[in-house]
């Protein structure tokens, strides 16, 4: 079963998702926490299924997205885990991310087919 989900916006770049706090180490920024909460709500409303095995995921962001692509996938994969699409984001394999002519961040998930 192939599932396509959308998000209104990509996450903040990892450069803006965490900060160092004296005595605590690396912590999530308020911007990243807010994005994760909003993304979880958007995904929840789409009623995604739960996958138990390995799944492949393809993420497409609008061409206008300026962040480095490798800085975007962690937030998206964590949000998918937050809503229970997978129990652990280690289930995502392979992972593909790119820019495309899409208006919304588009996430396609399907069970991994073993060769």
mmCIF file of C-alpha atoms in Angstrom:
data_model
loop_
_atom_site.group_PDB
_atom_site.id
_atom_site.type_symbol
_atom_site.label_atom_id
_atom_site.label_comp_id
_atom_site.label_asym_id
_atom_site.label_seq_id
_atom_site.Cartn_x
_atom_site.Cartn_y
_atom_site.Cartn_z
ATOM 1 C CA UNK A 1 0.000 0.000 0.000
ATOM 2 C CA UNK A 2 1.422 3.326 -1.112
ATOM 3 C CA UNK A 3 0.542 6.380 1.000
ATOM 4 C CA UNK A 4 1.009 10.022 0.027
ATOM 5 C CA UNK A 5 0.979 12.655 2.781
ATOM 6 C CA UNK A 6 1.539 16.395 2.625
ATOM 7 C CA UNK A 7 2.828 19.119 4.911
ATOM 8 C CA UNK A 8 2.227 22.815 4.437
ATOM 9 C CA UNK A 9 5.904 23.593 4.905
ATOM 10 C CA UNK A 10 9.214 21.815 5.288
ATOM 11 C CA UNK A 11 10.828 21.829 8.730
ATOM 12 C CA UNK A 12 13.355 24.414 9.760
ATOM 13 C CA UNK A 13 16.870 23.489 8.748
ATOM 14 C CA UNK A 14 18.747 21.416 11.316
ATOM 15 C CA UNK A 15 20.955 24.481 11.708
ATOM 16 C CA UNK A 16 17.896 26.152 13.298
ATOM 17 C CA UNK A 17 16.347 23.097 14.967
ATOM 18 C CA UNK A 18 18.743 22.667 17.886
ATOM 19 C CA UNK A 19 20.785 24.941 20.098
ATOM 20 C CA UNK A 20 23.318 24.486 22.859
ATOM 21 C CA UNK A 21 22.107 25.354 26.354
ATOM 22 C CA UNK A 22 24.568 25.569 29.207
ATOM 23 C CA UNK A 23 24.011 22.701 31.619
ATOM 24 C CA UNK A 24 21.608 20.866 29.269
ATOM 25 C CA UNK A 25 23.530 20.349 26.044
ATOM 26 C CA UNK A 26 21.686 20.259 22.700
ATOM 27 C CA UNK A 27 17.990 21.099 22.943
ATOM 28 C CA UNK A 28 15.221 21.665 20.403
ATOM 29 C CA UNK A 29 14.565 25.299 19.548
ATOM 30 C CA UNK A 30 11.115 26.824 20.034
ATOM 31 C CA UNK A 31 10.830 27.102 16.233
ATOM 32 C CA UNK A 32 11.523 23.393 15.765
ATOM 33 C CA UNK A 33 9.168 22.341 18.589
ATOM 34 C CA UNK A 34 6.394 24.458 17.056
ATOM 35 C CA UNK A 35 6.997 22.979 13.600
ATOM 36 C CA UNK A 36 6.969 19.394 14.961
ATOM 37 C CA UNK A 37 3.709 20.006 16.813
ATOM 38 C CA UNK A 38 2.076 21.571 13.755
ATOM 39 C CA UNK A 39 3.405 18.854 11.421
ATOM 40 C CA UNK A 40 2.116 16.119 13.741
ATOM 41 C CA UNK A 41 -1.336 17.713 13.714
ATOM 42 C CA UNK A 42 -1.340 17.999 9.890
ATOM 43 C CA UNK A 43 -0.270 14.368 9.513
ATOM 44 C CA UNK A 44 -2.774 13.168 12.129
ATOM 45 C CA UNK A 45 -5.624 14.791 10.181
ATOM 46 C CA UNK A 46 -4.631 12.760 7.100
ATOM 47 C CA UNK A 47 -5.095 9.520 9.084
ATOM 48 C CA UNK A 48 -1.918 7.773 7.944
ATOM 49 C CA UNK A 49 -1.645 4.020 8.430
ATOM 50 C CA UNK A 50 0.911 2.401 10.713
ATOM 51 C CA UNK A 51 3.712 0.451 9.098
ATOM 52 C CA UNK A 52 5.396 -2.366 11.006
ATOM 53 C CA UNK A 53 8.271 -3.277 8.705
ATOM 54 C CA UNK A 54 10.851 -1.439 6.665
ATOM 55 C CA UNK A 55 9.395 1.247 4.407
ATOM 56 C CA UNK A 56 10.764 3.404 1.653
ATOM 57 C CA UNK A 57 10.094 7.113 1.847
ATOM 58 C CA UNK A 58 10.352 9.759 -0.847
ATOM 59 C CA UNK A 59 10.171 13.393 0.214
ATOM 60 C CA UNK A 60 9.614 16.172 -2.311
ATOM 61 C CA UNK A 61 9.855 19.813 -1.267
ATOM 62 C CA UNK A 62 8.927 22.837 -3.378
ATOM 63 C CA UNK A 63 11.695 24.051 -5.684
ATOM 64 C CA UNK A 64 11.650 27.358 -3.798
ATOM 65 C CA UNK A 65 12.882 25.655 -0.604
ATOM 66 C CA UNK A 66 16.294 27.139 0.125
ATOM 67 C CA UNK A 67 17.551 24.799 2.861
ATOM 68 C CA UNK A 68 20.059 22.050 2.157
ATOM 69 C CA UNK A 69 18.015 18.934 1.498
ATOM 70 C CA UNK A 70 20.010 16.826 3.946
ATOM 71 C CA UNK A 71 18.979 19.245 6.716
ATOM 72 C CA UNK A 72 15.267 18.651 6.113
ATOM 73 C CA UNK A 73 14.747 14.907 6.238
ATOM 74 C CA UNK A 74 15.321 14.427 9.999
ATOM 75 C CA UNK A 75 12.427 16.690 10.995
ATOM 76 C CA UNK A 76 10.050 15.063 8.542
ATOM 77 C CA UNK A 77 10.994 11.528 9.555
ATOM 78 C CA UNK A 78 10.704 12.422 13.254
ATOM 79 C CA UNK A 79 7.240 13.918 12.645
ATOM 80 C CA UNK A 80 6.144 10.703 10.928
ATOM 81 C CA UNK A 81 7.333 8.756 13.954
ATOM 82 C CA UNK A 82 5.548 11.218 16.280
ATOM 83 C CA UNK A 83 2.180 10.289 14.744
ATOM 84 C CA UNK A 84 2.884 6.553 14.712
ATOM 85 C CA UNK A 85 3.415 5.949 10.997
ATOM 86 C CA UNK A 86 6.396 3.904 12.191
ATOM 87 C CA UNK A 87 7.462 2.877 15.673
ATOM 88 C CA UNK A 88 11.019 3.993 14.990
ATOM 89 C CA UNK A 89 12.408 6.135 12.201
ATOM 90 C CA UNK A 90 15.061 3.452 11.591
ATOM 91 C CA UNK A 91 12.296 1.700 9.624
ATOM 92 C CA UNK A 92 12.776 4.223 6.803
ATOM 93 C CA UNK A 93 15.111 2.604 4.291
ATOM 94 C CA UNK A 94 15.669 3.791 1.628
ATOM 95 C CA UNK A 95 15.146 7.528 2.013
ATOM 96 C CA UNK A 96 14.986 9.866 -0.962
ATOM 97 C CA UNK A 97 14.594 13.649 -0.841
ATOM 98 C CA UNK A 98 14.510 16.201 -3.631
ATOM 99 C CA UNK A 99 13.063 19.414 -4.979
ATOM 100 C CA UNK A 100 10.135 19.269 -7.391
ATOM 101 C CA UNK A 101 7.266 21.242 -8.873
ATOM 102 C CA UNK A 102 5.059 20.679 -5.815
ATOM 103 C CA UNK A 103 3.197 23.278 -3.785
ATOM 104 C CA UNK A 104 3.377 21.332 -0.521
ATOM 105 C CA UNK A 105 6.010 19.098 1.002
ATOM 106 C CA UNK A 106 4.938 15.687 -0.301
ATOM 107 C CA UNK A 107 5.847 12.428 1.406
ATOM 108 C CA UNK A 108 5.327 9.064 -0.273
ATOM 109 C CA UNK A 109 5.652 5.983 1.915
ATOM 110 C CA UNK A 110 5.382 2.362 0.882
ATOM 111 C CA UNK A 111 6.468 -1.000 2.254
ATOM 112 C CA UNK A 112 10.004 -1.828 1.239
ATOM 113 C CA UNK A 113 10.211 -4.481 -1.424
ATOM 114 C CA UNK A 114 13.093 -6.852 -0.811
ATOM 115 C CA UNK A 115 15.128 -7.705 -3.939
#
